[in-house]
Amino acid sequence: MGSYRSVMTVDPPPETGTPFERAARDFVIDQVWSRPGLSRRDRRWVTLTCVGAADAPQSIEDQVFAALNSGDMTIDEMLEFVLHFAVYNGWPKGSHLEGVIRRQWSRIQSERGLDAAIRPPDNATLGSTDWTERIAEGTREFIEVNLIDAPAPETPYIHAGILNFVFGHIWQRPGLCRRDRRFITVASVAVCDAALPLASHVGSALESGDITKAEMDEIVLQLAAYSGFAKGEALHYTAENAWARLGHRDRPGH
Amino acid sequence: MGSYRSVMTVDPPPETGTPFERAARDFVIDQVWSRPGLSRRDRRWVTLTCVGAADAPQSIEDQVFAALNSGDMTIDEMLEFVLHFAVYNGWPKGSHLEGVIRRQWSRIQSERGLDAAIRPPDNATLGSTDWTERIAEGTREFIEVNLIDAPAPETPYIHAGILNFVFGHIWQRPGLCRRDRRFITVASVAVCDAALPLASHVGSALESGDITKAEMDEIVLQLAAYSGFAKGEALHYTAENAWARLGHRDRPGH
Amino acid sequence: MGSYRSVMTVDPPPETGTPFERAARDFVIDQVWSRPGLSRRDRRWVTLTCVGAADAPQSIEDQVFAALNSGDMTIDEMLEFVLHFAVYNGWPKGSHLEGVIRRQWSRIQSERGLDAAIRPPDNATLGSTDWTERIAEGTREFIEVNLIDAPAPETPYIHAGILNFVFGHIWQRPGLCRRDRRFITVASVAVCDAALPLASHVGSALESGDITKAEMDEIVLQLAAYSGFAKGEALHYTAENAWARLGHRDRPGH
C-alpha cells in the first residue's frame, strides 16, 4: 500500500479483485517499482515513455500526474521530456502527452492554490543560426552520444533531421541532462523495437558509463512491465550482447 | 449477414458504402472469420489480442462485447486473458482492456437482468511463496513452454520477471489452458514484432503440438486481418521457417 | 499475376498455399491495389508508411524496392519521405527505413549499370536562420496545413519542435508537395492511433480539398490492409465524422 502511494501519489482504488488488478499491485508495484537499483525518478522516465508510446489514456494521465505530483519531475523537465519523446516516438504521441501534462499541471497547481503558468522558452534557446556550425556541432554531439562516427549529411534525413535537429539541437538542449535523455531514448527505441537504433543506443548508454549494467538491467524489467515482456526480451538480449561486446563476460558486480 | 451476426452477435450497422466497410464484411467476415480450421473462440483470442494492442477503441468495445455476449468466453476467462495479455503487451494496454471488459460485462448482465458481480480470486491462487521453489517451478515451466533451456536468474528481468512471475506464476495459473495462452502469446509477439520472441513462441507452439501448422496458418490470416498484412507477413515467414526447422518440408496434409 | 507484378515489380514467389498467402494475393493485390480511385503512387505512400511503422523487415525491403524500381518515386522523393516519416513515426524507424532505401537503390542502380550516387543537400535548404521569422513562418504554415489557429510557442515541444521544425521547416521543404505529405501524415497518425492528431490531420486533409472524400475512403482500405482493420476502423470513423462535421451528410457522388 505504502508503496502504491509512493509511486502513484494517491491511495489505491478499492480492490475489485480481478487477476489483472492483483498482479498489477503484487508484481508491478511490489516487485518492480519497489526494487533498489534504480531511483523512482529514473523508473518514471522509463514508465512515462512506455505509457506515452502505448497510447493508453488512463495510464498516461495517472503516470503524468504522479510524476508531477510527487515532485520527482518539475514542469519544465516534463515539457522538455515531451520534446525528446516526440523525436523518438513521433509527434502525434508527443502532442497527446503534452496535452495531458498541461492539464494535470493545471489541476495540481490549482488544487494547491498555486499559479500554473508556464515560462515560454526564448528564441535564443534554439541554438546556432549558422548552418555550417550547427551541422558541425550536430556531428560532434552525434559522436559523443553514439560513440561511433557520424554519417555524412548526404540525405534529408541525416542532414535536416539527425545532424541539424536531433543532435544539432535536441540532445544539446539544457532542459534535461544527457543521462535523463539516455533513459528516455533507451526506453523509446526498445518500445519501437527497431533493431539497429536499439543496439546502438543501449550499447552507447553502457559504453559511456552514463547508465551502468545494473541500472540497464532494472530498465529492462521496468520496460517489460509497462511495454510487455516481448519487447522486454528484445531489450534484455540487446543489453546482454552489448555488455558482452564491451568485453564483460561475467555479471556486473561479480 | 448471418455470419456478421455470429461473429459480432449484433446486426451489422446500416451500410455507408465505403470500400473499407465493404471489405470489412466481404473479406474480414466472409473470407476470414468464416473459414474452417480454427474455432470461432480461437479466432477471438487472436482478434482480442490484435485490437487490444492496437488501442482501437471501438474495435476493443465491439470485440470484447462479442466475446462475452456470444458465450464463447466466460467473464473469468476474459479477466484471466487480460492478465496474460498485460504481461505480453504491457500493463497500460491491459488496464484499458480490463476497463472495457468490466463495462461490457455489466452492460450484458444488466440487459439480461443478471448479476454482474465478479468472484475475487483467492490469495492462494498466487502460488508458492517459497521463492527458491517458485524459481525452480518457473524454470521447469519455462522449459516446458519454450522447449529450450531456461536462462539463469542473473538479471532482474530473468529473475523477478521471467522465472518468478511470467513462468513461475502466469503460465501456471489454471484460469486458461496452455493452448489458450499459446494463441494469446503468439498473437502478442506477432503484433509487437520483436523478432526473437516471435521466433521462439511460434516455434514452441508448433513443436509442442499445442497448435498445428494448419491452425498456425489460420492464426497468420486472422492476425493479418486485424493487425495488417505487414505484421502478418512477418508471422507467416516466421511460421514457415519454424516449420521447416522442425523438419517439415512440404505443406501439412500433403 | 499482372497486377502482382505491377505492384511489386517482380513475379510472385512460388505458391506455398497458405491461407495468408492466398489472401495476400486475392485480397491485398486483386481487391485493394487494383481498385480505381487512388493512383498506384498514392497507394505506395500509404503502404510505405504502414510497413515502415510496423517494423516488418521483409515488407519494408519489398515495398521500398517496388516503389523505386517501378519509377513511381524518385530516389530524392524517397529520401525526403524518410525525413517526413521520421517526424511522425519517430527517428528509430526512420533510420531503419533510410538504410533500406539506400541499399535497395544501390542494388537497383547497379543492376542497371547506373550510378547510385546521392546528391547531398545544401545547407541553404535548411531555411531561415532568423528564429523570429522562422517561428512566424512555422505559425503561418501550421495554420495553412491544419486550418486551425496555431498554439503559442510556450513549451519546448511547440516552440523548438512544432513551430520551429515540423511546420517551420519540414512541411515547407520543396522535396515533396503538400498533397504527398498529407498522404504520409494521414497514414502515420492512423498507424500510431493518437486520437487528436488523427482527427485534426484527417479533417484538414479533407477540408483543404488536398484529398477528396473518395480518395480518403481508398486510404482507409489501403491502410486497413497493411496496418489492420482495427486501425482501419478507427481511421474510417474519424473520416466519416470529419466529413459529417464539414457539412456533408450523404456519400460522395450521391
Short mmCIF file of C-alpha atoms in Angstrom, two decimals, chain A residues 55 79-80 82-83 86-96 98 102 118-123 125-129 131-132 134-135 153-162 164-166 169 173 189 192-194 197, chain C residues 55 79-80 82-83 86-96 98 102 118-123 125-129 131-132 134-135 153-162 164-166 169 173 189 192-194 197:
data_model
loop_
_atom_site.label_atom_id
_atom_site.label_comp_id
_atom_site.label_asym_id
_atom_site.label_seq_id
_atom_site.Cartn_x
_atom_site.Cartn_y
_atom_site.Cartn_z
CA ASP A 55 -1.45 5.50 -26.18
CA LEU A 79 7.77 19.75 -21.01
CA GLU A 80 11.35 19.14 -22.16
CA VAL A 82 7.75 15.74 -24.36
CA LEU A 83 10.06 17.23 -26.98
CA ALA A 86 8.24 13.26 -29.66
CA VAL A 87 11.51 12.94 -31.57
CA TYR A 88 11.81 9.24 -30.77
CA ASN A 89 8.15 8.24 -30.74
CA GLY A 90 6.70 10.63 -33.30
CA TRP A 91 4.98 13.99 -32.90
CA PRO A 92 1.41 12.67 -32.72
CA LYS A 93 2.06 10.78 -29.48
CA GLY A 94 4.01 13.78 -28.22
CA SER A 95 1.05 16.02 -28.91
CA HIS A 96 -1.26 13.90 -26.77
CA GLU A 98 1.82 17.46 -23.94
CA ARG A 102 -0.53 20.73 -19.21
CA ILE A 118 4.43 28.10 -17.93
CA ARG A 119 7.58 30.05 -18.77
CA PRO A 120 7.66 30.39 -22.56
CA PRO A 121 11.10 29.50 -23.99
CA ASP A 122 13.26 32.21 -25.56
CA ASN A 123 14.21 32.00 -29.26
CA THR A 125 17.39 28.58 -26.84
CA LEU A 126 17.02 27.35 -30.45
CA GLY A 127 20.79 27.32 -30.83
CA SER A 128 23.24 28.31 -33.51
CA THR A 129 21.89 30.10 -36.58
CA TRP A 131 24.03 26.14 -40.51
CA THR A 132 27.63 25.10 -41.14
CA ARG A 134 25.20 23.75 -36.49
CA ILE A 135 25.89 20.68 -38.66
CA PRO A 153 24.95 14.84 -44.23
CA GLU A 154 24.06 13.45 -47.65
CA THR A 155 20.33 12.78 -47.25
CA PRO A 156 17.48 14.95 -45.93
CA TYR A 157 17.01 12.54 -43.01
CA ILE A 158 20.67 12.77 -41.93
CA HIS A 159 21.16 16.43 -42.88
CA ALA A 160 17.96 18.28 -41.90
CA GLY A 161 16.94 15.63 -39.39
CA ILE A 162 19.70 13.84 -37.49
CA ASN A 164 20.69 19.61 -37.78
CA PHE A 165 17.85 18.83 -35.39
CA VAL A 166 18.18 15.64 -33.31
CA HIS A 169 19.76 20.78 -31.27
CA ARG A 173 19.29 21.43 -25.02
CA VAL A 189 13.95 2.58 -29.06
CA CYS A 192 9.61 0.91 -31.07
CA ASP A 193 11.98 -2.07 -31.39
CA ALA A 194 13.89 -1.01 -34.47
CA PRO A 197 18.88 2.01 -33.11
CA ASP C 55 8.96 -2.87 -38.40
CA LEU C 79 14.84 10.20 -49.16
CA GLU C 80 12.58 13.19 -48.49
CA VAL C 82 12.12 9.22 -44.80
CA LEU C 83 12.52 12.63 -43.18
CA ALA C 86 10.69 10.00 -39.16
CA VAL C 87 8.98 13.11 -37.83
CA TYR C 88 5.63 11.33 -37.49
CA ASN C 89 6.82 7.82 -36.61
CA GLY C 90 9.99 8.56 -34.69
CA TRP C 91 13.62 8.61 -35.80
CA PRO C 92 14.46 4.98 -34.97
CA LYS C 93 12.01 3.64 -37.56
CA GLY C 94 13.20 6.33 -39.96
CA SER C 95 16.75 5.19 -39.50
CA HIS C 96 15.90 1.63 -40.50
CA GLU C 98 16.69 5.06 -44.71
CA ARG C 102 19.88 3.30 -49.76
CA ILE C 118 23.02 10.60 -54.00
CA ARG C 119 23.04 14.39 -54.33
CA PRO C 120 23.90 15.73 -50.85
CA PRO C 121 21.54 18.56 -49.82
CA ASP C 122 22.82 22.12 -49.49
CA ASN C 123 22.76 23.89 -46.11
CA THR C 125 17.80 24.11 -47.88
CA LEU C 126 17.62 24.28 -44.06
CA GLY C 127 15.66 27.51 -44.28
CA SER C 128 15.67 30.78 -42.40
CA THR C 129 18.14 31.27 -39.55
CA TRP C 131 14.41 32.47 -35.38
CA THR C 132 11.72 35.12 -35.08
CA ARG C 134 11.18 31.08 -38.64
CA ILE C 135 8.65 30.81 -35.82
CA PRO C 153 5.29 28.87 -28.66
CA GLU C 154 5.19 28.46 -24.89
CA THR C 155 6.61 24.95 -24.47
CA PRO C 156 9.73 23.26 -25.91
CA TYR C 157 7.51 20.85 -27.86
CA ILE C 158 5.54 23.66 -29.52
CA HIS C 159 8.44 26.11 -29.81
CA ALA C 160 11.53 24.09 -30.77
CA GLY C 161 9.51 21.20 -32.15
CA ILE C 162 6.22 22.05 -33.85
CA ASN C 164 10.48 25.75 -35.48
CA PHE C 165 10.99 22.31 -37.02
CA VAL C 166 7.85 20.44 -38.08
CA HIS C 169 10.86 23.61 -41.81
CA ARG C 173 10.62 21.69 -47.79
CA VAL C 189 -1.29 9.31 -37.46
CA CYS C 192 0.07 5.49 -34.35
CA ASP C 193 -3.59 5.90 -33.34
CA ALA C 194 -3.30 9.07 -31.24
CA PRO C 197 -3.78 14.27 -34.26
#
